[in-house]
PDB file of C-alpha atoms in Angstrom:
ATOM      1  CA  MET Q 765      90.098  56.200  91.153  1.00 76.00           C
ATOM      2  CA  ALA Q 766      90.720  52.555  91.953  1.00 90.00           C
ATOM      3  CA  ALA Q 767      94.446  53.219  92.401  1.00 93.00           C
ATOM      4  CA  ALA Q 768      93.749  56.167  94.740  1.00 94.00           C
ATOM      5  CA  ARG Q 769      91.351  54.086  96.848  1.00 96.00           C
ATOM      6  CA  ALA Q 770      93.806  51.181  96.997  1.00 97.00           C
ATOM      7  CA  PHE Q 771      96.640  53.525  98.030  1.00 97.00           C
ATOM      8  CA  ALA Q 772      94.457  55.018 100.769  1.00 97.00           C
ATOM      9  CA  ARG Q 773      93.354  51.606 102.101  1.00 97.00           C
ATOM     10  CA  GLU Q 774      96.912  50.272 102.093  1.00 97.00           C
ATOM     11  CA  THR Q 775      98.294  53.375 103.818  1.00 97.00           C
ATOM     12  CA  LEU Q 776      95.554  53.424 106.452  1.00 96.00           C
ATOM     13  CA  THR Q 777      96.088  49.724 107.138  1.00 96.00           C
ATOM     14  CA  THR Q 778      99.855  50.259 107.457  1.00 96.00           C
ATOM     15  CA  TRP Q 779      99.181  53.086 109.915  1.00 95.00           C
ATOM     16  CA  ASP Q 780      96.653  50.874 111.746  1.00 94.00           C
ATOM     17  CA  VAL Q 781      93.923  53.456 111.165  1.00 93.00           C
ATOM     18  CA  THR Q 782      90.642  51.560 111.242  1.00 89.00           C
ATOM     19  CA  ASP Q 783      88.401  54.300 112.645  1.00 90.00           C
ATOM     20  CA  ARG Q 784      86.409  55.931 109.823  1.00 94.00           C
ATOM     21  CA  GLN Q 785      88.412  54.147 107.132  1.00 95.00           C
ATOM     22  CA  ALA Q 786      85.380  53.850 104.834  1.00 96.00           C
ATOM     23  CA  ASP Q 787      84.670  57.600 105.105  1.00 97.00           C
ATOM     24  CA  ILE Q 788      88.298  58.469 104.411  1.00 97.00           C
ATOM     25  CA  VAL Q 789      88.486  56.208 101.350  1.00 97.00           C
ATOM     26  CA  LEU Q 790      85.185  57.636 100.096  1.00 97.00           C
ATOM     27  CA  CYS Q 791      86.579  61.175 100.355  1.00 97.00           C
ATOM     28  CA  VAL Q 792      89.770  60.126  98.584  1.00 97.00           C
ATOM     29  CA  SER Q 793      87.652  58.783  95.739  1.00 96.00           C
ATOM     30  CA  GLU Q 794      85.461  61.894  95.516  1.00 94.00           C
ATOM     31  CA  LEU Q 795      88.366  64.369  95.659  1.00 94.00           C
ATOM     32  CA  ALA Q 796      90.408  62.400  93.123  1.00 93.00           C
ATOM     33  CA  THR Q 797      87.414  62.196  90.792  1.00 90.00           C
ATOM     34  CA  ASN Q 798      86.855  65.943  91.063  1.00 88.00           C
ATOM     35  CA  ALA Q 799      90.527  66.619  90.353  1.00 88.00           C
ATOM     36  CA  LEU Q 800      90.423  64.524  87.194  1.00 86.00           C
ATOM     37  CA  ARG Q 801      87.099  65.887  85.976  1.00 83.00           C
ATOM     38  CA  HIS Q 802      87.546  69.546  86.833  1.00 79.00           C
ATOM     39  CA  GLY Q 803      91.053  70.362  88.022  1.00 78.00           C
ATOM     40  CA  VAL Q 804      93.637  68.639  85.882  1.00 79.00           C
ATOM     41  CA  PRO Q 805      94.506  70.065  82.480  1.00 73.00           C
ATOM     42  CA  ARG Q 806      95.136  67.590  79.670  1.00 74.00           C
ATOM     43  CA  SER Q 807      98.314  65.537  80.042  1.00 72.00           C
ATOM     44  CA  ARG Q 808      98.679  66.504  83.708  1.00 77.00           C
ATOM     45  CA  ALA Q 809      98.073  64.507  86.872  1.00 86.00           C
ATOM     46  CA  TYR Q 810      97.019  65.149  90.459  1.00 91.00           C
ATOM     47  CA  ARG Q 811      98.817  64.366  93.719  1.00 94.00           C
ATOM     48  CA  LEU Q 812      97.172  62.541  96.611  1.00 97.00           C
ATOM     49  CA  ARG Q 813      98.623  62.983 100.094  1.00 97.00           C
ATOM     50  CA  LEU Q 814      97.532  61.371 103.343  1.00 98.00           C
ATOM     51  CA  LEU Q 815      98.854  62.976 106.517  1.00 97.00           C
ATOM     52  CA  ASN Q 816      98.502  61.331 109.919  1.00 96.00           C
ATOM     53  CA  PHE Q 817      98.807  63.803 112.790  1.00 94.00           C
ATOM     54  CA  GLY Q 818      97.692  61.326 115.446  1.00 90.00           C
ATOM     55  CA  CYS Q 819      94.761  63.475 116.546  1.00 92.00           C
ATOM     56  CA  CYS Q 820      93.450  63.665 112.999  1.00 94.00           C
ATOM     57  CA  LEU Q 821      94.046  62.413 109.502  1.00 97.00           C
ATOM     58  CA  ARG Q 822      94.145  64.737 106.515  1.00 98.00           C
ATOM     59  CA  VAL Q 823      93.490  63.889 102.874  1.00 98.00           C
ATOM     60  CA  GLU Q 824      94.886  66.324 100.308  1.00 97.00           C
ATOM     61  CA  VAL Q 825      94.427  66.306  96.551  1.00 95.00           C
ATOM     62  CA  HIS Q 826      96.671  68.728  94.671  1.00 93.00           C
ATOM     63  CA  ASP Q 827      95.861  69.688  91.092  1.00 90.00           C
ATOM     64  CA  SER Q 828      97.209  72.261  88.674  1.00 86.00           C
ATOM     65  CA  GLY Q 829      93.920  73.391  87.200  1.00 77.00           C
ATOM     66  CA  PRO Q 830      92.320  76.797  87.517  1.00 70.00           C
ATOM     67  CA  GLY Q 831      89.317  77.583  89.633  1.00 63.00           C
ATOM     68  CA  ARG Q 832      88.307  76.986  93.193  1.00 60.00           C
ATOM     69  CA  SER Q 833      86.449  73.902  94.367  1.00 57.00           C
ATOM     70  CA  ARG Q 834      83.120  74.743  95.912  1.00 53.00           C
ATOM     71  CA  ILE Q 835      79.683  73.318  96.435  1.00 51.00           C
ATOM     72  CA  LEU Q 836      77.339  74.448  93.714  1.00 50.00           C
ATOM     73  CA  GLY Q 837      73.584  74.499  93.975  1.00 50.00           C
ATOM     74  CA  ARG Q 838      73.149  72.519  90.780  1.00 50.00           C
ATOM     75  CA  PRO Q 839      74.075  69.185  89.178  1.00 44.00           C
ATOM     76  CA  PRO Q 840      76.058  67.345  87.857  1.00 52.00           C
ATOM     77  CA  GLY Q 841      77.624  65.907  91.001  1.00 63.00           C
ATOM     78  CA  ASN Q 842      77.497  65.698  94.731  1.00 78.00           C
ATOM     79  CA  GLY Q 843      81.163  64.895  95.380  1.00 83.00           C
ATOM     80  CA  LEU Q 844      81.898  67.854  97.630  1.00 88.00           C
ATOM     81  CA  ARG Q 845      78.557  67.451  99.410  1.00 90.00           C
ATOM     82  CA  ILE Q 846      79.643  63.909 100.265  1.00 93.00           C
ATOM     83  CA  VAL Q 847      83.037  65.172 101.459  1.00 95.00           C
ATOM     84  CA  GLU Q 848      81.306  67.805 103.587  1.00 93.00           C
ATOM     85  CA  ALA Q 849      78.925  65.225 105.057  1.00 94.00           C
ATOM     86  CA  VAL Q 850      81.467  62.581 106.075  1.00 96.00           C
ATOM     87  CA  SER Q 851      84.552  64.645 106.985  1.00 97.00           C
ATOM     88  CA  ASP Q 852      84.928  66.816 110.066  1.00 97.00           C
ATOM     89  CA  GLU Q 853      86.223  69.719 108.030  1.00 96.00           C
ATOM     90  CA  TRP Q 854      87.245  70.432 104.455  1.00 95.00           C
ATOM     91  CA  GLY Q 855      88.539  73.329 102.430  1.00 92.00           C
ATOM     92  CA  VAL Q 856      90.572  74.633  99.536  1.00 90.00           C
ATOM     93  CA  LEU Q 857      94.017  76.228  99.544  1.00 90.00           C
ATOM     94  CA  PRO Q 858      95.597  78.047  96.614  1.00 88.00           C
ATOM     95  CA  ARG Q 859      98.787  76.737  95.075  1.00 87.00           C
ATOM     96  CA  ARG Q 860     100.756  77.709  91.997  1.00 86.00           C
ATOM     97  CA  PRO Q 861      99.547  76.414  89.733  1.00 84.00           C
ATOM     98  CA  GLY Q 862      96.164  75.206  90.882  1.00 86.00           C
ATOM     99  CA  LYS Q 863      94.815  74.332  94.304  1.00 90.00           C
ATOM    100  CA  VAL Q 864      94.765  71.818  97.141  1.00 92.00           C
ATOM    101  CA  VAL Q 865      91.409  70.426  98.230  1.00 93.00           C
ATOM    102  CA  TRP Q 866      91.595  68.818 101.676  1.00 96.00           C
ATOM    103  CA  ALA Q 867      89.431  66.985 104.180  1.00 97.00           C
ATOM    104  CA  GLU Q 868      90.175  66.167 107.816  1.00 98.00           C
ATOM    105  CA  PHE Q 869      88.977  63.367 110.061  1.00 97.00           C
ATOM    106  CA  ARG Q 870      89.396  63.626 113.812  1.00 95.00           C
ATOM    107  CA  ALA Q 871      90.314  60.484 115.704  1.00 83.00           C
ATOM    108  CA  HIS Q 872      87.463  59.122 117.796  1.00 70.00           C
ATOM    109  CA  GLY Q 873      87.972  57.475 121.144  1.00 52.00           C
TER     110      GLY Q 873
END
């Protein structure tokens, strides 16, 4: 996850995005962790995308694993609860194979 966080920080700095940077990097870390733990079959990887639309920034993590990311009412983790708490919106889109889990952050000010 260190590489994903570093990529996010570097990209946000290059784009001069300082608003909510800590929240965005936290979501990158949580979504990347979930992809590795639950969404990526052995010997596969995930893709991290950051999209800057000016009015909002979107984090996407693409994986090729089965299933649909969702908040469960039981342990082991709170990753998606964190994403839900700090992002303005999040969701899951199907892809073949796998899924895309995304979170959006509206620009403030």
